Short mmCIF file of C-alpha atoms in Angstrom, two decimals:
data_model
loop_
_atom_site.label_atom_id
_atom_site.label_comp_id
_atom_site.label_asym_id
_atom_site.label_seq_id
_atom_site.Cartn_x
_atom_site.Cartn_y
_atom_site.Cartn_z
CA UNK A 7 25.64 -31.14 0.38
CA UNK A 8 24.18 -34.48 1.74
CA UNK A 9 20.64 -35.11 1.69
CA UNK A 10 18.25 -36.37 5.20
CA UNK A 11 16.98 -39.20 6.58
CA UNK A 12 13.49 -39.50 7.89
CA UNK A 13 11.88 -41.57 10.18
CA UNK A 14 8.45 -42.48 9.28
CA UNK A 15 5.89 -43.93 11.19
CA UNK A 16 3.49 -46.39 9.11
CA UNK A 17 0.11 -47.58 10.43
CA UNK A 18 0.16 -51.24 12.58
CA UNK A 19 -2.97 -51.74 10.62
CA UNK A 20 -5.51 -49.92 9.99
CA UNK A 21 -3.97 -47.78 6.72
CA UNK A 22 -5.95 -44.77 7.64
CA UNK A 23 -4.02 -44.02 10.45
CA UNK A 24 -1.06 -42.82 8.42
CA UNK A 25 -0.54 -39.04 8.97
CA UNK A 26 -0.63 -36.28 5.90
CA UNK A 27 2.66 -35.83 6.80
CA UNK A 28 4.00 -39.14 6.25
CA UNK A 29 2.13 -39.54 2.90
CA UNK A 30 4.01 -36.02 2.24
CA UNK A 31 7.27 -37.72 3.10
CA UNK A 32 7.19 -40.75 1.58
CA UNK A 33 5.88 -39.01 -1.75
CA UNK A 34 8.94 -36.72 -1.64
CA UNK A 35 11.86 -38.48 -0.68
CA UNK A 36 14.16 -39.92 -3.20
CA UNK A 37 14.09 -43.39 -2.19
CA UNK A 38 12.81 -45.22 0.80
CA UNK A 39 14.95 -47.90 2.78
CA UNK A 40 12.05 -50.63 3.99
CA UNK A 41 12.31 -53.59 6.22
CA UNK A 42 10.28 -55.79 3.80
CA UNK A 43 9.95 -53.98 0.29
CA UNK A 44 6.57 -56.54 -0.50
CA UNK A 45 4.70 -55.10 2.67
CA UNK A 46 5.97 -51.40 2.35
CA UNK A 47 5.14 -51.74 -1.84
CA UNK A 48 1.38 -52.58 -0.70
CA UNK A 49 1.31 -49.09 1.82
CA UNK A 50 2.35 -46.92 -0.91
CA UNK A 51 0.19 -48.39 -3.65
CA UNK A 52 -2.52 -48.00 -1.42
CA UNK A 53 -1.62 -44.10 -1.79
CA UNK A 54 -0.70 -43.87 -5.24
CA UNK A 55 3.57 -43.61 -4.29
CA UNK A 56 5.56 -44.78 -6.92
CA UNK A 57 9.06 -44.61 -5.22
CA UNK A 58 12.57 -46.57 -5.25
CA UNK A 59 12.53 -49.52 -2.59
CA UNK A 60 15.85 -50.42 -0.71
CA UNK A 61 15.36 -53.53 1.33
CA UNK A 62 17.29 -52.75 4.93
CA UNK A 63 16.91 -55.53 7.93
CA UNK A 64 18.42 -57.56 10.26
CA UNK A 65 20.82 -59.86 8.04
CA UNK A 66 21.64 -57.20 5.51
CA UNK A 67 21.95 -54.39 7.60
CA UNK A 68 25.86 -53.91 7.34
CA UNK A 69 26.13 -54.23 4.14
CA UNK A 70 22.83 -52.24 2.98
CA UNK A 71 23.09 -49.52 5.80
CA UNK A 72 27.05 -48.45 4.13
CA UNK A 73 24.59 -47.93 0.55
CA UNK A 74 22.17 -46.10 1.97
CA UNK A 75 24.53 -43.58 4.08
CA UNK A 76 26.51 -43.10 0.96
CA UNK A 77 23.67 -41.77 -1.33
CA UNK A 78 22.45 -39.81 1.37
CA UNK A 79 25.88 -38.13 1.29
CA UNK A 80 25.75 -37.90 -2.43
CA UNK A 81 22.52 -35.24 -1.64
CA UNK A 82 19.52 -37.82 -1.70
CA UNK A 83 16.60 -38.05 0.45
CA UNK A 84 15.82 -41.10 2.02
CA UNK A 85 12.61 -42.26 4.62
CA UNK A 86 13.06 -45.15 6.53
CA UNK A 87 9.79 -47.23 7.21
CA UNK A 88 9.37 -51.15 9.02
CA UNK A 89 6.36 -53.16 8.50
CA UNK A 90 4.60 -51.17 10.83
CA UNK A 91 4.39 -48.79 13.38
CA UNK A 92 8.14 -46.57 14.09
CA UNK A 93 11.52 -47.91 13.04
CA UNK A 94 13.65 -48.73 15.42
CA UNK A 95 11.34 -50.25 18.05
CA UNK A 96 12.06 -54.06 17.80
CA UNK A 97 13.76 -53.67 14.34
CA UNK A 98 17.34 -52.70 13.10
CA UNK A 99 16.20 -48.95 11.71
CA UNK A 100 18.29 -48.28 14.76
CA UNK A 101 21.50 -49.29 13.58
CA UNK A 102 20.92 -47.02 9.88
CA UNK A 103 20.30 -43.78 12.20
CA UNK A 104 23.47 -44.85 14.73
CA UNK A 105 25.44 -44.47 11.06
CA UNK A 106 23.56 -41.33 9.62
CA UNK A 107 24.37 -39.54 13.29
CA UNK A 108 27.91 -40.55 13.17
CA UNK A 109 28.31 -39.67 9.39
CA UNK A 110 26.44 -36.04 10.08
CA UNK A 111 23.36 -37.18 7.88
CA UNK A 112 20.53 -34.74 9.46
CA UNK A 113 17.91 -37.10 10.94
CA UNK A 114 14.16 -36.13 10.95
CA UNK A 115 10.93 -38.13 12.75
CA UNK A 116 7.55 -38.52 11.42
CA UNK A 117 6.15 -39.67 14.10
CA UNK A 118 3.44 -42.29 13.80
CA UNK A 119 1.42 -45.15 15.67
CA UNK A 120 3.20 -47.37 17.70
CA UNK A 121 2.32 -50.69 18.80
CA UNK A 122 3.32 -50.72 22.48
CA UNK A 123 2.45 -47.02 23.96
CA UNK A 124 -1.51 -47.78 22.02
CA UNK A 125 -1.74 -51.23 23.69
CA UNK A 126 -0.69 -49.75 27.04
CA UNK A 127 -3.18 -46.66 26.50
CA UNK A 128 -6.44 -49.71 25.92
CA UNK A 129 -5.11 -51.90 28.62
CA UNK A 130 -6.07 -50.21 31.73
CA UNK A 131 -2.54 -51.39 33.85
CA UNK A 132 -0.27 -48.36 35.35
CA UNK A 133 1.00 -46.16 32.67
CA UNK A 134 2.78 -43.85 35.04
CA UNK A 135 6.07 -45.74 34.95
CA UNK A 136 6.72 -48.47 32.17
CA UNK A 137 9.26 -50.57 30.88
CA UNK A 138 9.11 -51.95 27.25
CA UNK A 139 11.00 -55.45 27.32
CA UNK A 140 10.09 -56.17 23.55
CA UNK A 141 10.42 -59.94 22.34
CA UNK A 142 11.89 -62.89 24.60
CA UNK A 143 14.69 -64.52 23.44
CA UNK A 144 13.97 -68.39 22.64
CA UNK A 145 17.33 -69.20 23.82
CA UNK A 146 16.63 -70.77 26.77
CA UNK A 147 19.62 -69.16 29.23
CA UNK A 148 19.31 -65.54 27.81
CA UNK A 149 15.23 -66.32 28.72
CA UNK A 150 16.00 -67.09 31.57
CA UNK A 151 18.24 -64.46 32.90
CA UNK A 152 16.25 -61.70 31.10
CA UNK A 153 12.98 -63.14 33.31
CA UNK A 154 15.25 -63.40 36.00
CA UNK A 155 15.72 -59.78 36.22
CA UNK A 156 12.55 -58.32 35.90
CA UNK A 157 11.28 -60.75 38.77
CA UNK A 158 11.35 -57.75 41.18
CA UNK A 159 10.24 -55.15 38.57
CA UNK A 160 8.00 -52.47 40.11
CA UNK A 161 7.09 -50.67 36.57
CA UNK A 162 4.15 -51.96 34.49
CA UNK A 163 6.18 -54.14 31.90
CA UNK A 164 5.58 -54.36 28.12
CA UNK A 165 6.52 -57.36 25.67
CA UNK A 166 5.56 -58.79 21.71
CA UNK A 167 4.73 -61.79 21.13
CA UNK A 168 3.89 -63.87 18.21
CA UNK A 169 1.03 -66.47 18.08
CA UNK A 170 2.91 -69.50 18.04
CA UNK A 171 5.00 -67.83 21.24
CA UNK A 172 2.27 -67.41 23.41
CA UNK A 173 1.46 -70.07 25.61
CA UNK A 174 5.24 -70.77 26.10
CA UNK A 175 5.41 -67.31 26.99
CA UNK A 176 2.84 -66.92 29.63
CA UNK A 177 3.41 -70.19 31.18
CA UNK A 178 6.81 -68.87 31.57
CA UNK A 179 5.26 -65.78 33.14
CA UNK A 180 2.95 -67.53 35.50
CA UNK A 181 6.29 -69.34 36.62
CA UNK A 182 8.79 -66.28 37.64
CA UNK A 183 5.49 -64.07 38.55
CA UNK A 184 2.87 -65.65 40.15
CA UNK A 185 -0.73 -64.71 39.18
CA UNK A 186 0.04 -61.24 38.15
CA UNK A 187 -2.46 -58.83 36.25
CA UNK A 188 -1.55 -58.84 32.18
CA UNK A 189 -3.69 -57.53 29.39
CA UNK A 190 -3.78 -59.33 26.08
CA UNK A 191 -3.92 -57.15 23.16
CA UNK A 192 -3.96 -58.29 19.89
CA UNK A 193 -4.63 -56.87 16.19
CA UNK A 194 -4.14 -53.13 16.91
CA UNK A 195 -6.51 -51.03 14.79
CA UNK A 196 -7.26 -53.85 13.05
CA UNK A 197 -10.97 -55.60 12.16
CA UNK A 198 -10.27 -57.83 14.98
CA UNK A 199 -8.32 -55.45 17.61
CA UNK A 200 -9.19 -57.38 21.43
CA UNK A 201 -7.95 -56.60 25.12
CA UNK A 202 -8.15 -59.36 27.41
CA UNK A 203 -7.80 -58.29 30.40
CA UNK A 204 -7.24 -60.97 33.59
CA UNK A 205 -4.72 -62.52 35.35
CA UNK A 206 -2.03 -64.72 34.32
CA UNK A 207 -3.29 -67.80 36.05
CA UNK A 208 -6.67 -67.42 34.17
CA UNK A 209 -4.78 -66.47 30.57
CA UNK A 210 -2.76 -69.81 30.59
CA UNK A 211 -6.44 -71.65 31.27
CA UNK A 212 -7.99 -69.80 28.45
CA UNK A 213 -5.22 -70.30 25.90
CA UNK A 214 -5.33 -74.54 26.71
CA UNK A 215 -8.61 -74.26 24.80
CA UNK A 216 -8.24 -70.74 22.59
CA UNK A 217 -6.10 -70.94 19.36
CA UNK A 218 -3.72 -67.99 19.32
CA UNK A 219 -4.06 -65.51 16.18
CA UNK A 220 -2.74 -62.99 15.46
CA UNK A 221 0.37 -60.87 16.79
CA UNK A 222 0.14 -59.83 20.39
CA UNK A 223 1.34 -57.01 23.10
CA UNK A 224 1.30 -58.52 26.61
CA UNK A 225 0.80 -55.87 29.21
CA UNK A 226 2.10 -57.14 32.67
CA UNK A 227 1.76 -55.53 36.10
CA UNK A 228 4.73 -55.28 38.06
CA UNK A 229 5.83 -56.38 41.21
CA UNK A 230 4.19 -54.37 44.33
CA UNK A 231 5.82 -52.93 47.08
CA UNK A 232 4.46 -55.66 49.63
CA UNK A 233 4.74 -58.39 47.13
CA UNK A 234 7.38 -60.93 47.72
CA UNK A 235 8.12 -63.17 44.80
CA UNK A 236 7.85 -66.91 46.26
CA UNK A 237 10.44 -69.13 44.19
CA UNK A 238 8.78 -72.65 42.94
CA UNK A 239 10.42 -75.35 43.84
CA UNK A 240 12.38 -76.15 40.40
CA UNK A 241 13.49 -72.60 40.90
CA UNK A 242 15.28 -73.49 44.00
CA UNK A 243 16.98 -76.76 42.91
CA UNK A 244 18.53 -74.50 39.89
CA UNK A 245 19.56 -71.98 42.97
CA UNK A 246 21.17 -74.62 44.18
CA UNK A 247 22.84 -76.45 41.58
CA UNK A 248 24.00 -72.56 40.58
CA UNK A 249 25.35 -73.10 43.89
CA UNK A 250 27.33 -76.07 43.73
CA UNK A 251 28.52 -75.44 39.66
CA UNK A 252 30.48 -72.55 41.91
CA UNK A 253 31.91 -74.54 44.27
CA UNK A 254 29.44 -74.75 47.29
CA UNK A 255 28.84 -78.04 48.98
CA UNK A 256 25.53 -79.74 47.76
CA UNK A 257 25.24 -79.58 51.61
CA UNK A 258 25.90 -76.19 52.23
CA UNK A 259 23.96 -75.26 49.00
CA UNK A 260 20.68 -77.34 50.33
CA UNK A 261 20.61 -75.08 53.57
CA UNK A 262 21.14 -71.78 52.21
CA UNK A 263 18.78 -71.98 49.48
CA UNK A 264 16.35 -73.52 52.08
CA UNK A 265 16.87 -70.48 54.18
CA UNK A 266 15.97 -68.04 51.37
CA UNK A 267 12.82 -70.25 49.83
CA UNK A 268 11.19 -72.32 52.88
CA UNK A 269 11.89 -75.14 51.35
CA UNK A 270 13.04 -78.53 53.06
CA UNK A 271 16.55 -78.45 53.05
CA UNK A 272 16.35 -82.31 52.90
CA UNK A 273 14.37 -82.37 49.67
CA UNK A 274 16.39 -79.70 48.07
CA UNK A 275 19.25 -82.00 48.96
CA UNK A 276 17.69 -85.36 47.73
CA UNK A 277 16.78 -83.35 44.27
CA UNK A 278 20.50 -82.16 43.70
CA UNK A 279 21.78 -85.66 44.15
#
């Protein structure tokens, strides 16, 4: 008879917020599959858990996830935790419970904080309809086309961020979304927990000056139903030079991007030659 996974939920900071239940859990299980084994060894010290550590994450998850399935099989217990807040979101716990499902390896939750819904609850934007976009790529085309498609977004939108991210990040934002709301949260439960709340013009002023510390969850308003996105102007050269890579005229590219931006058809023109 094969054992169970469970998904745990660990705190995003503040240790207290870890439930009876998941203490319960973690002190029961047979072994517990972590994304770093040095953070997760630090959360169950902290409560006295002396339990087998199998590191699982993004470059060993093949190989690691096949181990794990197969002692569940063999009747073992196993919890899943990341570094904080619910597997899965933003980490590859998803990929373990895709292979316990398909196996038939019951799958439980113990639910716990999570980083996104608690920064959306303090930030004051919509909450009625949301979208939770995680991290940007730094690859600069799959950037691109991911901004790209969230231009016209109504839903209030949700990203991470890291520190050293950030200003490249919300420059990027000011640049596909105008001067849209966003609140800044940063260090969740934590001694140092903040929401900034502004716009984005204002948030790439303050962040010239402000260090960034600490990791982040950008809450941005979405497009509104009278809002029309203006392009920049670098955004319609690339429409146009999208144009002619497909086989348009520079000509013919000039005037129809000029038609859709207000642009000068003339200066689109001169900047694609």
């Amino acid at each position: 008879m094969s054992g169970k996974l469970y998904v745990v939920g660990t705190p995003i900071g503040n240790l207290s917020d870890i439930s009876p239940r998941g203490i319960k859990t973690l002190s029961e299980v047979d072994f517990i599959a972590a994304e770093d084994t040095r953070v997760t060894a630090k959360l169950l010290n902290h409560f006295d858990i002396k339990k087998p550590l199998v590191s699982y994450y993004e470059h060993n998850k093949r190989e690691k996830g096949t181990v794990i399935t197969d002692r569940i099989l063999a009747g073992e217990n196993c919890a899943i935790v990341t570094d904080a807040g619910m597997p899965c979101i933003s980490d590859p716990g998803e990929d373990l419970i895709r292979e316990c499902h398909e196996c038939g390896i019951p799958v439980e939750s113990v639910p716990g904080p999570t980083a996104f819904a608690t920064a959306l609850a303090l930030s004051g934007m919509e909450t009625g309809r949301f979208t939770f976009e995680g991290f940007l790529s730094v690859n600069k085309q799959s950037r691109k086309q991911h901004l790209e498609e969230l231009k016209n977004e109504k839903r209030t939108m949700i990203f991470y961020e890291a520190p050293h991210k950030l200003r490249n990040t919300l420059k990027d934002f000011y640049s596909y979304f105008g001067n849209r709301e966003i609140a800044i949260v940063k260090e969740l439960t934590k001694i140092h927990e903040t929401v900034l709340r502004t716009n984005l013009k204002t948030a790439n002023e303050y962040f010239e000056t402000e260090n960034p510390k600490g990791e982040y969850v950008l809450i941005l308003g979405g497009c509104k139903e009278t809002e029309k996105q203006p392009a920049t102007f670098e955004q319609a050269v690339e429409m146009a030079r999208e144009l002619v890579e497909k086989g348009v005229s520079v000509n013919e590219a000039a005037k129809t991007v000029a038609a859709e931006t207000g642009f000068k058809k003339s200066v689109i023109y001169k900047s694609l030659l």
